[in-house]
Coordinates of C-alpha atoms in Angstrom, one line a residue:
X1 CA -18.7 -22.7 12.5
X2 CA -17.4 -25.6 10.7
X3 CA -13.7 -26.5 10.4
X4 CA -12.4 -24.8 7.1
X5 CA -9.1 -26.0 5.8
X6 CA -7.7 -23.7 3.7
X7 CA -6.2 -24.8 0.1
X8 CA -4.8 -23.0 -3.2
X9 CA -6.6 -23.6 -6.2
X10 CA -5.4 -22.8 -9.5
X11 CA -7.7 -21.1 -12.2
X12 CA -7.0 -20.9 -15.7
X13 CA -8.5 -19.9 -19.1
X14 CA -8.4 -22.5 -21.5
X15 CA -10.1 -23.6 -25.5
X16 CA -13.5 -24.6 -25.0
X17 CA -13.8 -27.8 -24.9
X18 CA -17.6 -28.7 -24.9
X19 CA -20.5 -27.0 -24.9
X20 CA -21.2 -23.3 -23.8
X21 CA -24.4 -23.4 -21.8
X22 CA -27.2 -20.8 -21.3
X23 CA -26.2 -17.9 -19.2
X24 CA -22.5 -18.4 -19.9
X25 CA -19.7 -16.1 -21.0
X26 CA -19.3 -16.1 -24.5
X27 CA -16.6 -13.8 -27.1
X28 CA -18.4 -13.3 -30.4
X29 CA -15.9 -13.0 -32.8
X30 CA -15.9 -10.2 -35.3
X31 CA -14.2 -8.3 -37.7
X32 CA -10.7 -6.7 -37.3
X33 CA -11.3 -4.0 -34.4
X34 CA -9.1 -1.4 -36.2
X35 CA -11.4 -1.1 -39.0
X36 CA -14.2 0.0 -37.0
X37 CA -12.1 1.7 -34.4
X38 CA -11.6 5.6 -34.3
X39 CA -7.9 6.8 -32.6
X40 CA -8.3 10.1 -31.0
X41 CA -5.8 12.6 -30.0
X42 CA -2.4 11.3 -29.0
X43 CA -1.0 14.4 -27.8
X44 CA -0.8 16.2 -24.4
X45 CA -4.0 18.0 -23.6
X46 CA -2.6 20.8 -21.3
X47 CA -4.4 24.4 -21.2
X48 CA -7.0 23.2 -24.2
X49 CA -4.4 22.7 -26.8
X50 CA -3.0 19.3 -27.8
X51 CA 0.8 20.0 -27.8
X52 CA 3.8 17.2 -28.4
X53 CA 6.0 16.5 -25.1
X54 CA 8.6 18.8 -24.4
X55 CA 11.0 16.1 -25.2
X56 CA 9.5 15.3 -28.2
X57 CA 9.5 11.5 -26.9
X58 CA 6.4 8.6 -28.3
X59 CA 6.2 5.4 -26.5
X60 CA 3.6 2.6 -28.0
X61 CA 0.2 1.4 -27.2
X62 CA -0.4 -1.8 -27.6
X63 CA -3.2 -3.9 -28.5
X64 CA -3.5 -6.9 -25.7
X65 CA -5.5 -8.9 -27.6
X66 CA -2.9 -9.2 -30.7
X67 CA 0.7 -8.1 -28.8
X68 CA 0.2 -5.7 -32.4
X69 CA 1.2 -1.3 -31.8
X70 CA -2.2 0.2 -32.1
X71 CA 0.0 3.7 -32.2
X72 CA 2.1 5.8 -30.2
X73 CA 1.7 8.4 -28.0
X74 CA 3.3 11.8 -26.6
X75 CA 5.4 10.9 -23.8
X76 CA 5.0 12.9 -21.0
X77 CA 7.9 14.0 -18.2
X78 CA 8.4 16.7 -15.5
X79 CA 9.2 19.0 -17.9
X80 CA 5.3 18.5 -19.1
X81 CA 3.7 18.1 -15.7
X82 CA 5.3 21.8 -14.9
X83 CA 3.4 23.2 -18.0
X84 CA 0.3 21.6 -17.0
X85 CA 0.2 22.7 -13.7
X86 CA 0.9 26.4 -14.6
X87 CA -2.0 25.8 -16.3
X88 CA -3.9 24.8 -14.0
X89 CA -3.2 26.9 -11.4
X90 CA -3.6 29.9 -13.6
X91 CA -6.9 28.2 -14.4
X92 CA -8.1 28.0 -10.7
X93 CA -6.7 31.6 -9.6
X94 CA -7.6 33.5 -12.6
X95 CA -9.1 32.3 -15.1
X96 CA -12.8 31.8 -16.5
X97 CA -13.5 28.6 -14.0
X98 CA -13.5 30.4 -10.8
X99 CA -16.2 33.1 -12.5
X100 CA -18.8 29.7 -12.9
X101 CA -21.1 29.3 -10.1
X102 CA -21.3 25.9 -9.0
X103 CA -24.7 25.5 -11.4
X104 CA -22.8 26.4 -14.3
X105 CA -20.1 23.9 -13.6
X106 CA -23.2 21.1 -13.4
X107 CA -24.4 21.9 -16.7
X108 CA -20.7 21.0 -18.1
X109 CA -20.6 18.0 -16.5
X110 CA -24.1 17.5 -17.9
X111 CA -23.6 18.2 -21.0
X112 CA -19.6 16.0 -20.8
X113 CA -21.7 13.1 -19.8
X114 CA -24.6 13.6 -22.8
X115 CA -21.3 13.7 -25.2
X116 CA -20.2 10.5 -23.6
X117 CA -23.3 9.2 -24.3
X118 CA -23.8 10.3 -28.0
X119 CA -20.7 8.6 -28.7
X120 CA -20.7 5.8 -26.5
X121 CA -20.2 3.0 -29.2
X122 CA -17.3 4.5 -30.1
X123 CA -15.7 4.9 -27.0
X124 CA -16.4 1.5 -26.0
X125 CA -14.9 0.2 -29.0
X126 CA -11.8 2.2 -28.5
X127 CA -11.6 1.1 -24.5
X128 CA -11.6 -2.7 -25.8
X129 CA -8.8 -1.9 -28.4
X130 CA -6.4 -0.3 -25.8
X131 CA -7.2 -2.5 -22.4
X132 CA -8.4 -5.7 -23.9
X133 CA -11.8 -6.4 -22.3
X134 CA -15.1 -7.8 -23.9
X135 CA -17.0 -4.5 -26.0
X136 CA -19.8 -6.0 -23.9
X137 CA -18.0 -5.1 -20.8
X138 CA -17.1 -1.5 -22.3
X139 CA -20.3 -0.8 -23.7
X140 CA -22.8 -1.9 -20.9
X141 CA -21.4 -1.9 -17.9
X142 CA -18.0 0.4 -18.2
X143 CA -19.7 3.3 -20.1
X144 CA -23.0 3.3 -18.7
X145 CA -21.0 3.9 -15.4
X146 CA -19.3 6.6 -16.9
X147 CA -22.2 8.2 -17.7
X148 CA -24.3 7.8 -14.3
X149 CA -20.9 8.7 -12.7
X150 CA -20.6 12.3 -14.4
X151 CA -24.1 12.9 -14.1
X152 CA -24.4 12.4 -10.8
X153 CA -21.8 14.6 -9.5
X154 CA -22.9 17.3 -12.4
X155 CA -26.4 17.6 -10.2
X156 CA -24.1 17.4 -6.6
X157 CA -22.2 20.4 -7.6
X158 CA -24.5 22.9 -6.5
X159 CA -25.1 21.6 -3.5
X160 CA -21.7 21.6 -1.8
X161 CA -22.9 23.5 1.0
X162 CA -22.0 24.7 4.7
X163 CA -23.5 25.3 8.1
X164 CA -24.4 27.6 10.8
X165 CA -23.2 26.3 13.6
X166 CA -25.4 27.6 17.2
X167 CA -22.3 28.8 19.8
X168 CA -22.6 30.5 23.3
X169 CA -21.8 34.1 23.0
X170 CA -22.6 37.2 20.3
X171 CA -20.7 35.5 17.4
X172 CA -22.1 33.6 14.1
X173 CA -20.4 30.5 13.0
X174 CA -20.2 28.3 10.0
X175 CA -18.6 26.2 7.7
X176 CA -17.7 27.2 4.0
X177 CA -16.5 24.6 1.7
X178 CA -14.7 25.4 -1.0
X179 CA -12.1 23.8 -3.5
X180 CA -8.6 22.4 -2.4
X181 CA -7.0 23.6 -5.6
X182 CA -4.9 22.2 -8.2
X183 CA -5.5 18.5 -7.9
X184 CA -3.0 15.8 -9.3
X185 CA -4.5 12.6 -10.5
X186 CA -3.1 9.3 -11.5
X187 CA -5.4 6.3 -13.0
X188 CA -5.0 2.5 -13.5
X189 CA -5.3 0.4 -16.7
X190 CA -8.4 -1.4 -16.0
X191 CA -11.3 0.6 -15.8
X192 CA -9.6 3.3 -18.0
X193 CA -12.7 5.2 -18.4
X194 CA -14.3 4.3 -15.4
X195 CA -11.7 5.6 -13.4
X196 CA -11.1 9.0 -15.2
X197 CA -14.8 9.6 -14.3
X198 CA -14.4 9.1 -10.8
X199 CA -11.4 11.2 -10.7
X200 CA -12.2 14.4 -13.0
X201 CA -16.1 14.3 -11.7
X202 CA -16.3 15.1 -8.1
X203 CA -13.3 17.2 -8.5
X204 CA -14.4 19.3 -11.3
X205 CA -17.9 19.5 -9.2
X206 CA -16.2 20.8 -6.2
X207 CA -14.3 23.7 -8.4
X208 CA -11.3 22.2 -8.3
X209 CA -8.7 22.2 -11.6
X210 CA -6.8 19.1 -12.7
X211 CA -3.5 17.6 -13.5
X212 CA -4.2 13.9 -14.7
X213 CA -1.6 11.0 -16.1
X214 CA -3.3 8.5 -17.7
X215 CA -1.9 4.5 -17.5
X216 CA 0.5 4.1 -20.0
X217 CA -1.1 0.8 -20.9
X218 CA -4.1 2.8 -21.9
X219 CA -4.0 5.9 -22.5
X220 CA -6.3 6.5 -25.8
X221 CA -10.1 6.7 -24.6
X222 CA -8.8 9.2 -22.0
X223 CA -7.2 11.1 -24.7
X224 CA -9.9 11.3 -26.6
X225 CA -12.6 12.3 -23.7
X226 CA -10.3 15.5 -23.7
X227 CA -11.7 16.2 -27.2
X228 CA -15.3 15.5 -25.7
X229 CA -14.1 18.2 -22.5
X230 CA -13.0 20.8 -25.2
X231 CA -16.2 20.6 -26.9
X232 CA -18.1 20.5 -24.0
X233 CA -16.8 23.9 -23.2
X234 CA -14.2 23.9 -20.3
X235 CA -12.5 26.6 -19.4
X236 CA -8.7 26.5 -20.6
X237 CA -5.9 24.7 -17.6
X238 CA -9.3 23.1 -15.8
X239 CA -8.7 19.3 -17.6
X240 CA -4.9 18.7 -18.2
X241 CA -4.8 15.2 -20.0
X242 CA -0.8 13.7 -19.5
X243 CA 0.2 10.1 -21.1
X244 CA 3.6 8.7 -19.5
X245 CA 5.1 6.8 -16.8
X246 CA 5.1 6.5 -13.3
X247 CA 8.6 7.1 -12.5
X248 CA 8.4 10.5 -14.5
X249 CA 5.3 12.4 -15.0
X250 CA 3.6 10.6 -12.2
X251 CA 6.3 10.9 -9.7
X252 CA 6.8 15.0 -11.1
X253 CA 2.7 15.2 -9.9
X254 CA 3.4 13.1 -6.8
X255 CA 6.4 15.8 -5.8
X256 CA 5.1 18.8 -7.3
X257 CA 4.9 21.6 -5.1
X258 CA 2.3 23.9 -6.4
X259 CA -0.6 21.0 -6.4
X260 CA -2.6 20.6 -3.7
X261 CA -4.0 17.2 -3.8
X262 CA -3.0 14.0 -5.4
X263 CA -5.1 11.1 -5.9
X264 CA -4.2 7.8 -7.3
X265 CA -5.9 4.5 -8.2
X266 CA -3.1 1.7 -8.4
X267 CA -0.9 -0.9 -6.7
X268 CA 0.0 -0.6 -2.8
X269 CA 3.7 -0.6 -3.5
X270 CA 3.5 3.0 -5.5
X271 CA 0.5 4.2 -2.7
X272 CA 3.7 4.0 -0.4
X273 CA 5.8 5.8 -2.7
X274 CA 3.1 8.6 -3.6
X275 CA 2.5 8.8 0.5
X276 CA 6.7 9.4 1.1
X277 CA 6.7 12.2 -1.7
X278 CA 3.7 14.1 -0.6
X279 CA 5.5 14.0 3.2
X280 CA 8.8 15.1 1.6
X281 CA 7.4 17.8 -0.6
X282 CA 4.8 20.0 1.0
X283 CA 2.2 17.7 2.8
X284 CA -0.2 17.9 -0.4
X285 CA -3.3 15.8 1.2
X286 CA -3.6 12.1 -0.6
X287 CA -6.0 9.4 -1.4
X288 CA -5.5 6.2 -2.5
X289 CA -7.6 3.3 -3.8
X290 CA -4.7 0.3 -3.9
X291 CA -5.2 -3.1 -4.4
X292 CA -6.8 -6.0 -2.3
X293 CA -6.9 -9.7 -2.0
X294 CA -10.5 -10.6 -1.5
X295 CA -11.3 -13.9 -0.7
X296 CA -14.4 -15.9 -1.4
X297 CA -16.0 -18.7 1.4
X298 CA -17.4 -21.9 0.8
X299 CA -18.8 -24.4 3.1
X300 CA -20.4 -27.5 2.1
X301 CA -23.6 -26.6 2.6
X302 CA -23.7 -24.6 0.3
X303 CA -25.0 -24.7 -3.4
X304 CA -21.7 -25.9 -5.1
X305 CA -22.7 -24.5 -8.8
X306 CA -24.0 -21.5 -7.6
X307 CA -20.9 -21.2 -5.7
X308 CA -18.7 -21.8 -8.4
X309 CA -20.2 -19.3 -10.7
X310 CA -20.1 -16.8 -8.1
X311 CA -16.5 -17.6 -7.7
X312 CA -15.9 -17.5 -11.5
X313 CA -17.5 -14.5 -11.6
X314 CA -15.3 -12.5 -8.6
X315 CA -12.0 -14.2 -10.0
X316 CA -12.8 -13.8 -13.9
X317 CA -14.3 -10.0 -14.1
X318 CA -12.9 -7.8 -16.5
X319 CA -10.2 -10.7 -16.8
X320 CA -9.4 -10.7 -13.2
X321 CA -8.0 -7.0 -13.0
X322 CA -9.7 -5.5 -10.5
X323 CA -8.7 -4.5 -7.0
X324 CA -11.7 -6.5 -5.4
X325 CA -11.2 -9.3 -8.0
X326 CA -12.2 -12.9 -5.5
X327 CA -8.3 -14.2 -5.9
X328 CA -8.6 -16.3 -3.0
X329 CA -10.7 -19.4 -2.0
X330 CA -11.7 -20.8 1.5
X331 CA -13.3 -23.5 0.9
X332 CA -14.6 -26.3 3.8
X333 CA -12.4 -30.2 3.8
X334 CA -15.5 -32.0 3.6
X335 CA -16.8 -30.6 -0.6
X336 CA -12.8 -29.2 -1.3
X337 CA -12.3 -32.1 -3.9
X338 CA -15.5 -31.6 -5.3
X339 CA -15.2 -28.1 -5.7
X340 CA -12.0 -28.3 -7.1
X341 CA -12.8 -30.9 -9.8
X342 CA -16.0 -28.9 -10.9
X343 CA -14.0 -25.4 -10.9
X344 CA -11.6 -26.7 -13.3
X345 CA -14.3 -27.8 -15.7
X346 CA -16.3 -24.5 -15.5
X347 CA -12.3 -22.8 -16.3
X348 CA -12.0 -25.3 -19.3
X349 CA -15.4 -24.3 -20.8
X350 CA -14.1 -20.2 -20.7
X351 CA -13.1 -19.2 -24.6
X352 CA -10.6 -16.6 -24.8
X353 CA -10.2 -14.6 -27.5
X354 CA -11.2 -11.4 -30.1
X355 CA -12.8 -9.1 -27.0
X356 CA -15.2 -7.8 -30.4

């Protein structure tokens, strides 16, 4: 293997400054998003009703594109996460949920993700409006994994199944699964949708109820899939939607004592935090999906231009927030220069703007 010296580079997003060429990234500019955009709920979703906080605090969205307040939205704090979890528990004990069989919690899942579908423009719009990202993006690639995503747990939930297991001896032995419980879920910013798929569908699959805080960067298309839940038929307490903050409502999941599970989708340094207060409260089981630095190789045999899109694309993807995002650069002494000086061109020719 050939000597690699590594070397920082620097990426930017700049005016275009010449010519956008076939196969490039391009913004269409369009009319004012909020004209065209629908806001949903901006309550609490917490046992099928949309309530206010029990504070009775709002904190802003914003619009990244502008720096403009889209709205504001019910602030969510212990006291909330309490309510939610009552009502989820109740939900997973005693209510309507536990009567399903696991075919009958499918079809909802089926039928959440033909909602999804029906009004897929208009969540895709609202996604862009709260998180930034091209309606491209949100539309045909975020979405359409939303969709695949619920459908595709909707046709595992029904097949969740054990074993017999042979043994020496008169006995029978197998494995049951079944539900963990009241699960506790936190997502990120930047796959808002994406993320609240893969959080709510294989838990709602397995049986399990849910206690979910949504980014407070984002919270509006994940408020408004809890209209889509509703419709779709969920039993009350099974799909708690919370906005707010880490430090309250998502470290008042993290510590909560009657869930079972949390999961989380975020940076390393609040993984740590969310892994001391499950040990300090009652060992509720955890996983996390934190962030990475992924780096991208390139020796000088390789196809520079090809190389450099591909490095565009890792670093430049949904604007660079993604936990696998390329961030880093290897790249061999002998074509560094080269690749330097062509990089920087292909940065200069990126237009930045209306994500509509």
């Amino acid at each position: 293997m050939k000597k690699i010296r590594p070397k920082s580079i620097i990426m930017f997003h700049a005016k275009n400054k010449g010519k956008i060429n076939k196969g490039e990234f391009k913004m269409v500019t369009a009319t004012r998003p909020e004209n065209k955009v629908k806001i949903g709920p901006t309550q609490l979703l917490i046992n099928n009703k949309w309530v206010e906080s029990a504070s009775g605090k709002r904190f802003e969205t914003i619009n990244p594109s502008t720096g403009e307040v889209i709205c504001d939205v019910a602030e969510a704090d212990a006291a909330d996460v309490d309510k939610a979890v009552i009502a989820a528990r109740n939900a997973f004990n005693q209510g309507d949920w536990p009567k399903l069989s696991a075919t009958q919690r499918g079809q909802l899942l089926y039928k959440l993700a033909d909602l999804i579908e029906a009004n897929i423009e208009e969540l895709a719009r609202l996604e862009t409006l709260d998180n930034g990202k091209p309606y491209q993006d949100s539309l045909n690639a975020d979405l359409q994994l939303v969709i695949a995503c619920y459908r595709y747990y909707a046709g595992w939930a029904d097949k969740i199944q054990g074993k017999t297991i042979p043994i020496n001896g008169p006995y029978f032995c197998y494995t049951s699964h079944e539900p963990v419980g009241v699960v506790g879920q936190i997502i990120p910013w930047n796959f808002p949708l994406l993320m609240q798929a893969w959080k709510l569908a294989p838990a709602l699959a397995a049986g399990n109820t849910v206690v979910m805080k949504t980014a407070e960067q984002t919270p509006l298309s994940a408020l408004r899939l809890g209209e889509l839940i509703l419709e779709a038929g969920f039993p009350p307490g099974v799909v708690n939607l919370l906005s707010g903050y880490g430090p309250t409502a998502g470290q008042a999941i993290a510590r909560h004592h009657d869930i079972d599970k949390v999961a989380f989708t975020g940076s390393t340094e609040v993984g740590h935090l969310i892994m001391e207060a499950a040990a300090q409260t009652n060992l509720k089981r955890v996983t996390l999906e934190l962030g990475g630095k992924s780096p991208n190789i390139v020796f000088a045999y390789a196809n520079l231009e090809q190389a450099i899109e591909g490095a565009h694309f890792g670093l430049f993807f949904n604007q660079g927030q993604c936990c696998c995002a390329g961030s880093r650069l290897f790249v061999e002494e002998k074509c560094y220069d080269e690749f330097v000086a062509k990089s920087v061109e292909r940065a200069k020719q990126r237009i930045v703007g209306d994500p509509f």
